[in-house]
């Protein structure tokens, strides 16, 4: 038997295929690495956080910042957002807008989700959110 063609829908799954399509589109548009061009401070200490305050990931992140072995202090501000489901992309974009509108001098923005199933990540594979992230005017980590 010789395989001549494979439909990636069956090998990657719909979610992985969708993610690849978005990445390819952003690459074609020449924006995929645009956010990486922002300069980073040696030690980012002013951190804007986009998360749900109840997310396990948010609690873990804060614990690691507070309990760091070097005794560094960090200034953080939480900009709450829905992190799962259909409302998440719009809610995350709104939180990112609130960071800019705050006028506060953050070094970086970190988007933090909680634990959960892989299916809960679908909301992050949304073109408008991904494009917005490439255009964001400061370093953005996910």
Coordinates of C-alpha atoms in Angstrom, one line a residue:
X1 CA 0.0 0.0 0.0
X2 CA 1.3 3.5 -0.9
X3 CA -0.2 6.6 0.7
X4 CA -0.4 9.4 -1.8
X5 CA -2.2 12.1 0.3
X6 CA -3.3 12.7 3.8
X7 CA -6.0 15.1 4.9
X8 CA -4.5 17.0 7.9
X9 CA -8.0 17.3 9.4
X10 CA -7.7 13.7 10.4
X11 CA -4.1 13.9 11.7
X12 CA -4.1 17.3 13.4
X13 CA -7.7 17.7 14.6
X14 CA -9.8 20.7 14.0
X15 CA -8.4 22.8 16.8
X16 CA -4.7 22.2 15.8
X17 CA -5.6 22.9 12.1
X18 CA -7.3 26.1 13.1
X19 CA -4.3 27.2 15.1
X20 CA -2.0 26.5 12.2
X21 CA -4.2 28.4 9.8
X22 CA -4.2 31.5 12.1
X23 CA -0.4 31.3 12.5
X24 CA 0.1 31.0 8.7
X25 CA -2.2 34.0 8.2
X26 CA -0.3 36.1 10.7
X27 CA 2.9 35.1 9.0
X28 CA 1.6 36.0 5.5
X29 CA 0.5 39.4 6.9
X30 CA 4.1 39.9 8.2
X31 CA 3.0 40.5 11.8
X32 CA 3.6 37.2 13.6
X33 CA 6.8 38.4 15.3
X34 CA 5.9 42.1 15.6
X35 CA 5.3 42.1 19.4
X36 CA 8.7 40.4 20.0
X37 CA 10.4 43.6 18.7
X38 CA 9.6 45.6 21.9
X39 CA 12.6 46.1 24.2
X40 CA 12.7 44.3 27.5
X41 CA 14.1 45.7 30.7
X42 CA 16.8 43.5 32.3
X43 CA 14.3 42.7 35.1
X44 CA 10.6 43.4 34.4
X45 CA 9.3 44.5 37.7
X46 CA 6.1 46.4 36.7
X47 CA 3.8 43.6 35.5
X48 CA 0.2 44.0 34.2
X49 CA -1.7 40.7 34.5
X50 CA -4.7 39.6 32.5
X51 CA -6.4 36.7 34.2
X52 CA -9.3 35.6 36.2
X53 CA -8.6 36.3 39.9
X54 CA -9.9 32.8 40.7
X55 CA -7.7 31.1 38.1
X56 CA -5.2 28.6 39.6
X57 CA -2.6 29.9 37.2
X58 CA -3.0 33.4 38.5
X59 CA -2.6 32.3 42.1
X60 CA 0.5 30.2 41.2
X61 CA 2.1 33.1 39.3
X62 CA 1.6 35.5 42.2
X63 CA 3.1 32.9 44.6
X64 CA 6.2 32.5 42.4
X65 CA 6.7 36.3 42.2
X66 CA 6.3 36.8 46.0
X67 CA 8.4 33.8 47.0
X68 CA 11.2 34.3 44.5
X69 CA 14.6 33.2 46.0
X70 CA 16.3 36.5 45.2
X71 CA 13.9 38.7 47.2
X72 CA 13.0 40.9 44.2
X73 CA 9.8 42.9 44.7
X74 CA 7.4 43.3 41.8
X75 CA 4.5 45.7 41.2
X76 CA 1.6 43.9 39.7
X77 CA -1.9 45.0 38.7
X78 CA -4.6 42.6 37.7
X79 CA -6.9 43.5 34.8
X80 CA -9.6 40.8 35.1
X81 CA -10.9 38.9 32.1
X82 CA -12.9 35.9 31.2
X83 CA -10.4 33.2 30.4
X84 CA -12.6 30.4 28.9
X85 CA -15.4 30.2 26.5
X86 CA -16.8 32.3 23.7
X87 CA -16.6 35.6 25.7
X88 CA -12.9 35.1 26.4
X89 CA -11.3 36.7 23.3
X90 CA -13.4 39.9 23.6
X91 CA -12.9 40.0 27.4
X92 CA -9.1 39.6 27.0
X93 CA -8.9 42.4 24.4
X94 CA -10.9 44.7 26.7
X95 CA -8.6 44.0 29.6
X96 CA -5.6 44.8 27.3
X97 CA -7.3 48.0 26.3
X98 CA -7.8 48.9 30.0
X99 CA -4.1 48.4 30.6
X100 CA -3.3 51.0 27.9
X101 CA -6.0 53.3 29.1
X102 CA -4.6 53.2 32.7
X103 CA -1.6 55.1 31.6
X104 CA 0.6 53.2 34.1
X105 CA 4.2 52.4 33.0
X106 CA 4.2 48.6 32.9
X107 CA 7.3 46.8 31.7
X108 CA 5.4 43.7 30.4
X109 CA 1.9 42.3 30.2
X110 CA 1.3 38.6 31.2
X111 CA -1.8 36.8 30.1
X112 CA -2.4 33.9 32.6
X113 CA -5.0 31.1 32.2
X114 CA -5.8 28.5 34.8
X115 CA -5.5 24.8 34.6
X116 CA -8.1 22.8 32.8
X117 CA -8.7 20.8 29.7
X118 CA -6.9 21.4 26.4
X119 CA -10.4 22.2 24.9
X120 CA -10.4 25.2 27.3
X121 CA -7.6 26.7 25.2
X122 CA -9.8 27.0 22.1
X123 CA -10.7 30.6 22.9
X124 CA -7.0 31.6 22.4
X125 CA -7.1 30.3 18.8
X126 CA -9.2 33.2 17.6
X127 CA -7.7 35.4 14.8
X128 CA -8.8 38.8 16.2
X129 CA -7.2 38.1 19.6
X130 CA -4.0 36.8 18.0
X131 CA -3.7 39.7 15.6
X132 CA -4.4 42.2 18.5
X133 CA -1.6 40.6 20.5
X134 CA 0.9 41.1 17.6
X135 CA 0.0 44.8 17.5
X136 CA 0.1 45.4 21.3
X137 CA 2.4 48.3 22.2
X138 CA 4.4 46.6 24.9
X139 CA 5.9 43.1 25.5
X140 CA 3.1 40.6 25.9
X141 CA 3.7 37.1 27.4
X142 CA 1.2 34.2 27.4

